[in-house]
PDB file of C-alpha atoms and ligand atoms in Angstrom:
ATOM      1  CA  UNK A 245     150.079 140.319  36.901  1.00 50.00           C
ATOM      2  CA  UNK A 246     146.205 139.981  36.002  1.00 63.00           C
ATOM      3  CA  UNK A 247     144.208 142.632  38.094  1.00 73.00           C
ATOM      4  CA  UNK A 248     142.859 140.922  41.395  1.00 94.00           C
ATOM      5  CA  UNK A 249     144.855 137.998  40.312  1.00 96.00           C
ATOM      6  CA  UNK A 250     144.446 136.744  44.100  1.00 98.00           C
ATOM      7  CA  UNK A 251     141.241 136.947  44.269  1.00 98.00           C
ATOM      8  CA  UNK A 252     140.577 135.176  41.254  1.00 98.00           C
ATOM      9  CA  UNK A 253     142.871 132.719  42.598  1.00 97.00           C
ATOM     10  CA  UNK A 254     140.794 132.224  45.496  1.00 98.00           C
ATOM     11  CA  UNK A 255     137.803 132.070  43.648  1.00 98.00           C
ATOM     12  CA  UNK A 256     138.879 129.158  41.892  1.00 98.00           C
ATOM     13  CA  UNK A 257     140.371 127.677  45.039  1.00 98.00           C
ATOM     14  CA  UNK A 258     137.297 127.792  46.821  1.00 98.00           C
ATOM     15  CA  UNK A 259     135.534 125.511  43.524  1.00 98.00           C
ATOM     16  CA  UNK A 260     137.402 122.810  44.524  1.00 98.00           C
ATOM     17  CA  UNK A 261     135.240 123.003  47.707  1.00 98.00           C
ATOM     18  CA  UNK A 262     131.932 122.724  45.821  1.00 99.00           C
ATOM     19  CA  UNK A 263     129.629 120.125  47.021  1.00 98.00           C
ATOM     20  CA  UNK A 264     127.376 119.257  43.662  1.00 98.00           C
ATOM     21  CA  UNK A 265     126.807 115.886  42.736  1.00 98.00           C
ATOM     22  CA  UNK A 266     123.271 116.741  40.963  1.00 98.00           C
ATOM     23  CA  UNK A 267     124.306 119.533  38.542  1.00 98.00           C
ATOM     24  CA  UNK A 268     127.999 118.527  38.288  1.00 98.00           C
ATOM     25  CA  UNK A 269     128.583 122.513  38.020  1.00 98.00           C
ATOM     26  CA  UNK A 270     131.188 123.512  40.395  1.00 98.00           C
ATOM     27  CA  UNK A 271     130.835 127.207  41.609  1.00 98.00           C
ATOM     28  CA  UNK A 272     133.712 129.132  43.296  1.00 98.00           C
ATOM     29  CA  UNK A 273     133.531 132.592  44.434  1.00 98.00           C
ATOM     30  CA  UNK A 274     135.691 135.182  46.508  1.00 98.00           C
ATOM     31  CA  UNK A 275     134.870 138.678  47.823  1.00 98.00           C
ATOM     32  CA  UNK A 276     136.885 141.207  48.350  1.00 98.00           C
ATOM     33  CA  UNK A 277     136.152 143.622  51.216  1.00 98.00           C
ATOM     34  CA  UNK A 278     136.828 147.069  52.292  1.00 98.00           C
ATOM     35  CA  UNK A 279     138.594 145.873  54.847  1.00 98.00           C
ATOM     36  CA  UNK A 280     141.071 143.942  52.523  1.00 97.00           C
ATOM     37  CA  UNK A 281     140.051 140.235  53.417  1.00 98.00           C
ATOM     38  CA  UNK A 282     138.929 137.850  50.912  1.00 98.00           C
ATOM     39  CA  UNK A 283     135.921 135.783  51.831  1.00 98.00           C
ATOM     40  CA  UNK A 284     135.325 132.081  49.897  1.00 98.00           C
ATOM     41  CA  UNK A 285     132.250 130.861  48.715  1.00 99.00           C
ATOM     42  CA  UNK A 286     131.129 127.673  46.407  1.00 99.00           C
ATOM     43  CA  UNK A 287     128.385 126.200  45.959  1.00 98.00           C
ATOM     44  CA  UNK A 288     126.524 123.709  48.350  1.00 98.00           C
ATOM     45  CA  UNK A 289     123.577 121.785  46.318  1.00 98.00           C
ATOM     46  CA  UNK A 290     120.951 119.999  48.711  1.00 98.00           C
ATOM     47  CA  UNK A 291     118.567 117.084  47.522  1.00 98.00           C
ATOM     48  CA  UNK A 292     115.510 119.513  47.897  1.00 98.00           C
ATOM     49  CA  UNK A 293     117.002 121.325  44.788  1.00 97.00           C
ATOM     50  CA  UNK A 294     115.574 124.753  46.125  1.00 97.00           C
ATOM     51  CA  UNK A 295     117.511 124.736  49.365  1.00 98.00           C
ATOM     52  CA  UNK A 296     120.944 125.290  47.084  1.00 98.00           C
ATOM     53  CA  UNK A 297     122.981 127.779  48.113  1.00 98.00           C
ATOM     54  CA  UNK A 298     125.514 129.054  44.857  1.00 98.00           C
ATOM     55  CA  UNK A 299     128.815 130.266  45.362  1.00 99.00           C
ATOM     56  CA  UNK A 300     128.594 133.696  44.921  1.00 99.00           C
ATOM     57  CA  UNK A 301     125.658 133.861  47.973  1.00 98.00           C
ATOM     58  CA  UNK A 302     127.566 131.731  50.642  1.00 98.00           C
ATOM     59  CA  UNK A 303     130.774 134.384  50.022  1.00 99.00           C
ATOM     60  CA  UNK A 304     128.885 137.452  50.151  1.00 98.00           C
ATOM     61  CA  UNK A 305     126.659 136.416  53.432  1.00 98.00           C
ATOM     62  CA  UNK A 306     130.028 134.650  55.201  1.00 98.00           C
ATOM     63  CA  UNK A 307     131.472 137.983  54.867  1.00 98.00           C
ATOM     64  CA  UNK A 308     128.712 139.840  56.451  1.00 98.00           C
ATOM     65  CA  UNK A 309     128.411 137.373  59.049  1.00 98.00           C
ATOM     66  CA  UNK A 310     132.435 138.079  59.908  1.00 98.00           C
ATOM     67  CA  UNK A 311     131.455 141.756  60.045  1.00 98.00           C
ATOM     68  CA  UNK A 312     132.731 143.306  56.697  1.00 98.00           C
ATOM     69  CA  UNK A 313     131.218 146.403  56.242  1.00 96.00           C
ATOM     70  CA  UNK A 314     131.804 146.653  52.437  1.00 98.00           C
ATOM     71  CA  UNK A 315     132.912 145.258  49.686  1.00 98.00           C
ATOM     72  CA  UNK A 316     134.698 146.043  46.384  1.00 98.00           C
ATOM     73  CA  UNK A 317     135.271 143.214  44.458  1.00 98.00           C
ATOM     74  CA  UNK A 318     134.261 139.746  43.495  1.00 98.00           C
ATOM     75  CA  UNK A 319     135.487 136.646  41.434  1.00 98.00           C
ATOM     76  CA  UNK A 320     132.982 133.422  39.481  1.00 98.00           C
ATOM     77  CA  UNK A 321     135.059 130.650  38.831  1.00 98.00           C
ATOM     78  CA  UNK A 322     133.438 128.047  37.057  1.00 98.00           C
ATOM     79  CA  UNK A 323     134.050 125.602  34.075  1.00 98.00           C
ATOM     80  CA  UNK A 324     132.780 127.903  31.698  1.00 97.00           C
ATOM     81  CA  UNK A 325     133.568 131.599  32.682  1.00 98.00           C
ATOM     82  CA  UNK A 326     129.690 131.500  33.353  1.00 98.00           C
ATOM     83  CA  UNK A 327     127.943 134.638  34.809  1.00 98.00           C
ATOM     84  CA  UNK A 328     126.410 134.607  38.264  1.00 98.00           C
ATOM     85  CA  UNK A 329     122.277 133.822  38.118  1.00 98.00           C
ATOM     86  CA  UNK A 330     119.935 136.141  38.678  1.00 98.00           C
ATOM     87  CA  UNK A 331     119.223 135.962  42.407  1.00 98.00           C
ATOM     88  CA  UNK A 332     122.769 136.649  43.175  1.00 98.00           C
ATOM     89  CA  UNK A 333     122.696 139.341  40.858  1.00 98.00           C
ATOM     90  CA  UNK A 334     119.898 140.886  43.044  1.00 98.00           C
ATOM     91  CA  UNK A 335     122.251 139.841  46.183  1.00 98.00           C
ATOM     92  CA  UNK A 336     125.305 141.768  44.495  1.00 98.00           C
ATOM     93  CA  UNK A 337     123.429 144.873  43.886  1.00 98.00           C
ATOM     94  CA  UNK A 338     122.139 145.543  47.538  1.00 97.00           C
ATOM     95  CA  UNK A 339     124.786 144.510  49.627  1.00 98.00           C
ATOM     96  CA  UNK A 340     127.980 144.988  47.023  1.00 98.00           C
ATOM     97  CA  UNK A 341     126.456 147.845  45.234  1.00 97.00           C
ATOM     98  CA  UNK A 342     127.963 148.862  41.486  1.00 98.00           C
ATOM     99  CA  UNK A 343     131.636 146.544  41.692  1.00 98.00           C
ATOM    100  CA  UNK A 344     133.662 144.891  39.163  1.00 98.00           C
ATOM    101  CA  UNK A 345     132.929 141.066  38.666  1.00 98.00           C
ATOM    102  CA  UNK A 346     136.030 138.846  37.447  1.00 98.00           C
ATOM    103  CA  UNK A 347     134.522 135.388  35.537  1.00 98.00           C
ATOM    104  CA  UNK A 348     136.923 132.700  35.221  1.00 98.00           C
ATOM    105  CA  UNK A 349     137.031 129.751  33.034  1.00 98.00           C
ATOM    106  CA  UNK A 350     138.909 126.926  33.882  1.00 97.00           C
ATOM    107  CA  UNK A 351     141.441 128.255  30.542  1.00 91.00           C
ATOM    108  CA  UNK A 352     143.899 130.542  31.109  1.00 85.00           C
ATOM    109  CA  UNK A 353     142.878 133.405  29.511  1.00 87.00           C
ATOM    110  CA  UNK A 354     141.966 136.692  30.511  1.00 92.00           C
ATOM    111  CA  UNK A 355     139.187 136.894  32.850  1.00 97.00           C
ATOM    112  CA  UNK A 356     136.343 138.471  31.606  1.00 98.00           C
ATOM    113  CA  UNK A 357     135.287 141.599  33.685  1.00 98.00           C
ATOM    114  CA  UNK A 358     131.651 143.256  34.417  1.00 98.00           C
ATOM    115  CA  UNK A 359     130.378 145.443  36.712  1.00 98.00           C
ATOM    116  CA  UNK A 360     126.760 145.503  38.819  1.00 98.00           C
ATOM    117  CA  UNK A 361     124.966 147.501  36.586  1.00 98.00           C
ATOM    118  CA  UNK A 362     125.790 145.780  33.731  1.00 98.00           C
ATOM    119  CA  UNK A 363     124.725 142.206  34.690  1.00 98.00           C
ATOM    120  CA  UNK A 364     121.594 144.262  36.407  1.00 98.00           C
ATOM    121  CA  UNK A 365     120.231 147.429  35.084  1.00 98.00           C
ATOM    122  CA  UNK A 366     117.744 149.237  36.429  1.00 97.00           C
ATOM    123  CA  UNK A 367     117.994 147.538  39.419  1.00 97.00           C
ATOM    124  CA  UNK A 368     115.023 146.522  42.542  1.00 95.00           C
ATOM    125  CA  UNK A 369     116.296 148.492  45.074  1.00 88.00           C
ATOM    126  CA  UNK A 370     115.649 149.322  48.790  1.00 87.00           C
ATOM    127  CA  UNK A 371     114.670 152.892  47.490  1.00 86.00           C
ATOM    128  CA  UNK A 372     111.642 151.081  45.434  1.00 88.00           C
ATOM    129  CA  UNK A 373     109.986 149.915  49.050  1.00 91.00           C
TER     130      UNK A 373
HETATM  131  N1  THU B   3     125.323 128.360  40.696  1.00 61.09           N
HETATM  132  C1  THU B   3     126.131 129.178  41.424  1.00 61.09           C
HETATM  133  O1  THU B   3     126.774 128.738  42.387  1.00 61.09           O
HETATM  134  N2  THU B   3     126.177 130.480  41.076  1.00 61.09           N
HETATM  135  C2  THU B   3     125.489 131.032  40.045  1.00 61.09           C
HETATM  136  O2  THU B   3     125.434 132.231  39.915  1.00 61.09           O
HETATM  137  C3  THU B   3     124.861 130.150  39.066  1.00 61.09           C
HETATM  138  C4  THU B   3     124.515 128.807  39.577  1.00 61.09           C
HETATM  139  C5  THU B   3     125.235 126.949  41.059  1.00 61.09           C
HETATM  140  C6  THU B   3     123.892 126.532  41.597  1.00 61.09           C
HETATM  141  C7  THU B   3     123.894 125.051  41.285  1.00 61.09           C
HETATM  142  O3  THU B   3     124.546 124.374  42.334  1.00 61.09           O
HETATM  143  C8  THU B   3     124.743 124.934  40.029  1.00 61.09           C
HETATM  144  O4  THU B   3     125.480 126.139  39.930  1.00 61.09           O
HETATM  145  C9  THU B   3     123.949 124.719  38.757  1.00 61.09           C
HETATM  146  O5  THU B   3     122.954 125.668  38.617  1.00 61.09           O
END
């Protein structure tokens, strides 16, 4: 079985939930946290483009707002296997810290796997305030 196969599988259940008729770019995400539960995200595009919310965002801050203290993994599913922007990137590093990220395609090959640090070295931090 493909390491965090269920949360990749939730990632790319939660795509089909994507609501966005102006890019056409479906976003699923799932996180996994400390405590063990796996929180869904996708993407929610709004007519005043910069009031979109992506995928990986909407998992990360559901899960805080259900209390999870921590988190240790997190699946992209998109079309494409496409990395996560660089806003959530910033998102990932201060409230996920340095985890492994699972991108999906919609083929069925092996997901391609990065960490934190790699998708955003040297970091803007709390500790740079
Ligand atoms: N999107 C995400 O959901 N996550 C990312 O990391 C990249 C971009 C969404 C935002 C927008 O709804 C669509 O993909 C196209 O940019």
């Amino acid at each position: 079985m493909t390491e965090n196969a269920e949360l990749i599988n939730q990632a790319r259940q939660a795509r089909q939930q994507a609501r966005a008729p102006y890019s056409g770019y479906t976003v699923g995400a799932a996180v996994l946290g400390t405590s063990g539960r796996i929180y869904p995200g996708c993407n929610v595009e709004s007519s005043a483009f910069s009031t979109t919310l992506c995928a990986e965002r909407v998992a990360i801050f559901g899960a805080i707002a259900a209390g999870e203290a921590g988190f240790t993994a997190l699946a992209v599913a998109t079309k494409n296997g496409g990395t996560p922007c660089g806003a959530c990137r910033q998102v990932i590093h201060e409230q996920c810290g340095d985890i492994p990220i699972y991108l999906v395609g919609e083929n069925s090959g092996q997901p391609v796997k990065f960490t934190t640090s790699q998708l955003l070295p040297h970091p803007f931090g709390p500790d740079e305030i």
